[in-house]
Amino acid sequence: MTAPSVTSCARAVHGPDPTGERKRKQPRNLLVPPRVATFDLSNSRHCVVSLEYSIHKCSPRFLWELAFTFPQFGRLKGSPSGKPTNPAAENAPKVLIVPTFQKSRHSLVAIGPEIEEEKDEMLETFLAWANNVRDALVKAGHWADMTDPSSGYPVHSPRGPSYFSDVAACQYLLKYPVMTTGCCNVLTHPQWETNFYPALFFTTAPLDVLQSVLNGLELN
């Protein structure tokens, strides 16, 4: 299985931006700022996982984009068949988005057998972490899922007609710098440059529940 790098030729994740240039450089809808944490996954072969994560609330516009990949967000509960969701409606789902970044040994913009091997390792590590978090949230009665960075489609939920660009979403939410190479965008990390692996996690759990699960897995 080959995972994508930190480049993206996918459609961008859009959203209204009525603010000025200075405001555009600030993270969007930020609830928990980026922090590096180490997690205990002793119930999997990935015993210890270190990654950076932040938590963002999902805006109505972002929810509209998300429905192309997670079709359950394309209908309101109880709405007539065929009626699309109004993301601004009161009963629209409240989704939290968790961008994650793993620091890599290599620049994942490069190509070669070692690069592909590291991408695959980081894909497995992310899925181990995300499934641990998801299992705890689902057990508590909340929906949670992640997009598979190697395909852009949901891991556990029915998939919609479009894949989701982790790179475009991370750039939109965190405002990390992007370089253009040919027709593709290359996301760069403020500290790690292009030596990182991005991936996204989603849940409808309240912030305090999600944070409690993360804190419970984190090594002190």
Tab-separated table of C-alpha atoms in Angstrom:
chain	number	residue	atom	x	y	z
A	1	MET	CA	0.000	0.000	0.000
A	2	THR	CA	1.425	3.358	-0.984
A	3	ALA	CA	0.468	6.450	0.964
A	4	PRO	CA	0.520	9.978	-0.444
A	5	SER	CA	3.178	12.534	0.357
A	6	VAL	CA	2.717	16.093	1.590
A	7	THR	CA	1.741	17.169	-1.913
A	8	SER	CA	-1.798	17.613	-3.156
A	9	CYS	CA	-3.293	17.964	-6.618
A	10	ALA	CA	-6.791	17.508	-5.185
A	11	ARG	CA	-9.592	20.047	-5.139
A	12	ALA	CA	-9.111	22.576	-2.391
A	13	VAL	CA	-11.257	22.742	0.706
A	14	HIS	CA	-12.923	26.116	0.486
A	15	GLY	CA	-14.555	28.432	2.959
A	16	PRO	CA	-15.571	32.047	3.352
A	17	ASP	CA	-12.760	34.351	4.377
A	18	PRO	CA	-14.050	37.873	4.996
A	19	THR	CA	-11.073	38.835	7.150
A	20	GLY	CA	-7.877	40.623	6.216
A	21	GLU	CA	-4.531	39.219	5.121
A	22	ARG	CA	-3.169	39.153	8.649
A	23	LYS	CA	-6.160	37.150	9.894
A	24	ARG	CA	-5.822	34.621	7.091
A	25	LYS	CA	-2.579	33.355	8.559
A	26	GLN	CA	-4.264	32.300	11.803
A	27	PRO	CA	-5.650	28.754	12.246
A	28	ARG	CA	-9.366	28.419	11.552
A	29	ASN	CA	-11.968	27.416	14.136
A	30	LEU	CA	-9.221	26.398	16.555
A	31	LEU	CA	-10.282	24.790	19.847
A	32	VAL	CA	-6.998	23.149	20.894
A	33	PRO	CA	-3.745	24.552	19.453
A	34	PRO	CA	-1.137	22.264	17.874
A	35	ARG	CA	0.821	20.224	20.392
A	36	VAL	CA	3.144	17.235	20.163
A	37	ALA	CA	2.098	14.311	22.362
A	38	THR	CA	3.181	10.711	22.894
A	39	PHE	CA	0.478	8.048	23.165
A	40	ASP	CA	0.470	4.582	24.696
A	41	LEU	CA	-0.969	2.044	22.252
A	42	SER	CA	0.143	-1.039	24.157
A	43	ASN	CA	-2.814	-2.999	22.797
A	44	SER	CA	-1.325	-2.807	19.282
A	45	ARG	CA	2.076	-3.534	17.781
A	46	HIS	CA	2.623	0.231	17.648
A	47	CYS	CA	3.253	0.521	21.378
A	48	VAL	CA	4.188	4.207	21.464
A	49	VAL	CA	3.150	6.859	18.941
A	50	SER	CA	4.328	10.466	18.878
A	51	LEU	CA	2.467	13.001	16.763
A	52	GLU	CA	1.312	16.596	16.636
A	53	TYR	CA	-2.418	17.229	16.785
A	54	SER	CA	-4.839	20.127	17.042
A	55	ILE	CA	-8.627	20.214	17.352
A	56	HIS	CA	-10.929	22.394	15.245
A	57	LYS	CA	-14.684	22.818	15.063
A	58	CYS	CA	-16.192	22.129	11.661
A	59	SER	CA	-17.660	25.212	9.996
A	60	PRO	CA	-20.863	24.933	7.912
A	61	ARG	CA	-18.854	25.348	4.723
A	62	PHE	CA	-16.360	22.677	5.745
A	63	LEU	CA	-19.239	20.336	6.629
A	64	TRP	CA	-20.645	20.840	3.149
A	65	GLU	CA	-17.274	19.785	1.692
A	66	LEU	CA	-17.052	16.840	4.084
A	67	ALA	CA	-20.394	15.471	2.866
A	68	PHE	CA	-18.807	14.627	-0.503
A	69	THR	CA	-16.674	12.046	1.329
A	70	PHE	CA	-18.902	11.177	4.308
A	71	PRO	CA	-22.384	11.016	2.727
A	72	GLN	CA	-24.141	10.720	6.107
A	73	PHE	CA	-23.472	14.445	6.464
A	74	GLY	CA	-25.314	15.083	3.192
A	75	ARG	CA	-28.751	14.608	4.760
A	76	LEU	CA	-30.261	16.007	7.920
A	77	LYS	CA	-31.733	13.463	10.304
A	78	GLY	CA	-35.442	13.267	9.581
A	79	SER	CA	-35.268	15.322	6.376
A	80	PRO	CA	-37.265	14.131	3.347
A	81	SER	CA	-35.423	11.781	1.040
A	82	GLY	CA	-33.338	13.656	-1.477
A	83	LYS	CA	-33.246	16.892	0.466
A	84	PRO	CA	-29.646	18.012	0.970
A	85	THR	CA	-28.323	19.183	4.284
A	86	ASN	CA	-28.290	22.856	5.118
A	87	PRO	CA	-24.966	22.967	7.033
A	88	ALA	CA	-26.108	26.074	8.907
A	89	ALA	CA	-29.286	24.405	10.188
A	90	GLU	CA	-29.740	23.928	13.921
A	91	ASN	CA	-29.763	20.145	13.652
A	92	ALA	CA	-26.686	19.927	11.414
A	93	PRO	CA	-24.124	17.602	13.038
A	94	LYS	CA	-21.414	19.167	15.181
A	95	VAL	CA	-18.163	17.706	13.921
A	96	LEU	CA	-14.671	18.096	15.357
A	97	ILE	CA	-11.662	17.807	13.055
A	98	VAL	CA	-8.285	16.599	14.321
A	99	PRO	CA	-5.382	17.207	11.915
A	100	THR	CA	-2.364	15.063	12.841
A	101	PHE	CA	1.273	15.212	11.789
A	102	GLN	CA	4.022	12.641	12.299
A	103	LYS	CA	7.630	13.759	11.947
A	104	SER	CA	9.411	11.690	9.309
A	105	ARG	CA	13.054	10.808	8.771
A	106	HIS	CA	12.874	11.771	5.105
A	107	SER	CA	11.257	14.574	3.155
A	108	LEU	CA	8.103	12.907	1.904
A	109	VAL	CA	8.144	15.097	-1.195
A	110	ALA	CA	11.061	12.984	-2.441
A	111	ILE	CA	10.638	9.651	-4.204
A	112	GLY	CA	12.314	6.289	-3.808
A	113	PRO	CA	11.890	2.927	-2.049
A	114	GLU	CA	12.926	4.287	1.371
A	115	ILE	CA	10.402	7.117	1.088
A	116	GLU	CA	7.563	4.785	0.144
A	117	GLU	CA	8.472	2.416	2.971
A	118	GLU	CA	8.388	5.244	5.510
A	119	LYS	CA	5.033	6.477	4.188
A	120	ASP	CA	3.591	3.003	4.630
A	121	GLU	CA	4.975	2.785	8.176
A	122	MET	CA	3.435	6.138	9.056
A	123	LEU	CA	0.112	5.154	7.520
A	124	GLU	CA	0.020	2.056	9.742
A	125	THR	CA	1.008	4.117	12.783
A	126	PHE	CA	-1.702	6.715	12.146
A	127	LEU	CA	-4.372	4.055	11.663
A	128	ALA	CA	-3.326	2.336	14.907
A	129	TRP	CA	-3.606	5.637	16.804
A	130	ALA	CA	-6.862	6.666	15.125
A	131	ASN	CA	-8.513	3.290	15.713
A	132	ASN	CA	-7.594	3.407	19.405
A	133	VAL	CA	-9.185	6.853	19.715
A	134	ARG	CA	-12.186	5.819	17.635
A	135	ASP	CA	-12.822	2.653	19.653
A	136	ALA	CA	-12.998	4.667	22.878
A	137	LEU	CA	-15.331	7.274	21.357
A	138	VAL	CA	-17.639	4.708	19.763
A	139	LYS	CA	-17.794	2.833	23.068
A	140	ALA	CA	-18.932	6.112	24.657
A	141	GLY	CA	-21.718	6.388	22.064
A	142	HIS	CA	-20.190	8.827	19.562
A	143	TRP	CA	-19.452	8.620	15.848
A	144	ALA	CA	-15.785	8.828	14.855
A	145	ASP	CA	-13.782	7.983	11.765
A	146	MET	CA	-10.698	8.922	9.820
A	147	THR	CA	-9.865	9.259	6.153
A	148	ASP	CA	-7.297	6.793	4.866
A	149	PRO	CA	-4.408	9.015	3.723
A	150	SER	CA	-3.544	6.498	0.993
A	151	SER	CA	-6.931	6.910	-0.700
A	152	GLY	CA	-8.702	9.926	0.831
A	153	TYR	CA	-11.792	7.809	1.608
A	154	PRO	CA	-13.349	6.913	4.996
A	155	VAL	CA	-11.923	3.899	6.808
A	156	HIS	CA	-15.098	2.759	8.606
A	157	SER	CA	-18.013	4.786	7.186
A	158	PRO	CA	-19.771	4.450	3.816
A	159	ARG	CA	-17.870	6.551	1.318
A	160	GLY	CA	-19.173	9.313	-0.888
A	161	PRO	CA	-18.351	10.196	-4.502
A	162	SER	CA	-15.211	12.243	-3.742
A	163	TYR	CA	-12.033	11.600	-1.820
A	164	PHE	CA	-10.890	14.084	0.812
A	165	SER	CA	-7.566	15.905	0.549
A	166	ASP	CA	-5.747	15.797	3.881
A	167	VAL	CA	-3.175	18.260	2.586
A	168	ALA	CA	-5.754	20.824	1.423
A	169	ALA	CA	-7.711	20.481	4.668
A	170	CYS	CA	-4.614	20.840	6.869
A	171	GLN	CA	-3.542	23.928	4.960
A	172	TYR	CA	-7.031	25.427	5.219
A	173	LEU	CA	-7.353	24.763	8.956
A	174	LEU	CA	-3.825	25.494	10.168
A	175	LYS	CA	-2.593	27.934	7.543
A	176	TYR	CA	0.718	26.124	7.240
A	177	PRO	CA	2.734	27.450	4.281
A	178	VAL	CA	2.256	25.906	0.848
A	179	MET	CA	4.754	25.838	-1.995
A	180	THR	CA	3.602	25.285	-5.566
A	181	THR	CA	5.497	22.692	-7.585
A	182	GLY	CA	4.166	22.333	-11.099
A	183	CYS	CA	0.415	21.756	-10.806
A	184	CYS	CA	0.628	20.523	-7.203
A	185	ASN	CA	0.741	22.185	-3.801
A	186	VAL	CA	3.398	21.151	-1.289
A	187	LEU	CA	2.471	21.666	2.357
A	188	THR	CA	5.282	22.685	4.708
A	189	HIS	CA	5.395	22.414	8.496
A	190	PRO	CA	6.678	25.401	10.536
A	191	GLN	CA	9.336	23.247	12.244
A	192	TRP	CA	9.626	20.077	10.170
A	193	GLU	CA	9.425	21.604	6.661
A	194	THR	CA	8.454	18.671	4.391
A	195	ASN	CA	9.595	15.943	6.800
A	196	PHE	CA	6.134	14.978	8.046
A	197	TYR	CA	3.086	12.846	7.341
A	198	PRO	CA	-0.395	14.460	7.584
A	199	ALA	CA	-3.672	12.682	8.331
A	200	LEU	CA	-7.150	13.616	9.577
A	201	PHE	CA	-9.517	12.301	12.249
A	202	PHE	CA	-13.187	13.297	12.673
A	203	THR	CA	-15.769	12.861	15.428
A	204	THR	CA	-19.143	14.125	16.604
A	205	ALA	CA	-18.101	13.672	20.245
A	206	PRO	CA	-18.103	16.817	22.419
A	207	LEU	CA	-14.728	18.447	22.907
A	208	ASP	CA	-14.448	17.408	26.554
A	209	VAL	CA	-15.102	13.756	25.682
A	210	LEU	CA	-12.544	13.763	22.866
A	211	GLN	CA	-9.964	15.496	25.045
A	212	SER	CA	-10.579	13.000	27.849
A	213	VAL	CA	-9.943	10.083	25.481
A	214	LEU	CA	-6.744	11.676	24.163
A	215	ASN	CA	-5.549	12.448	27.677
A	216	GLY	CA	-6.269	8.860	28.712
A	217	LEU	CA	-4.037	7.493	25.943
A	218	GLU	CA	-1.287	10.044	26.390
A	219	LEU	CA	1.916	9.159	28.233
A	220	ASN	CA	2.717	11.679	30.964
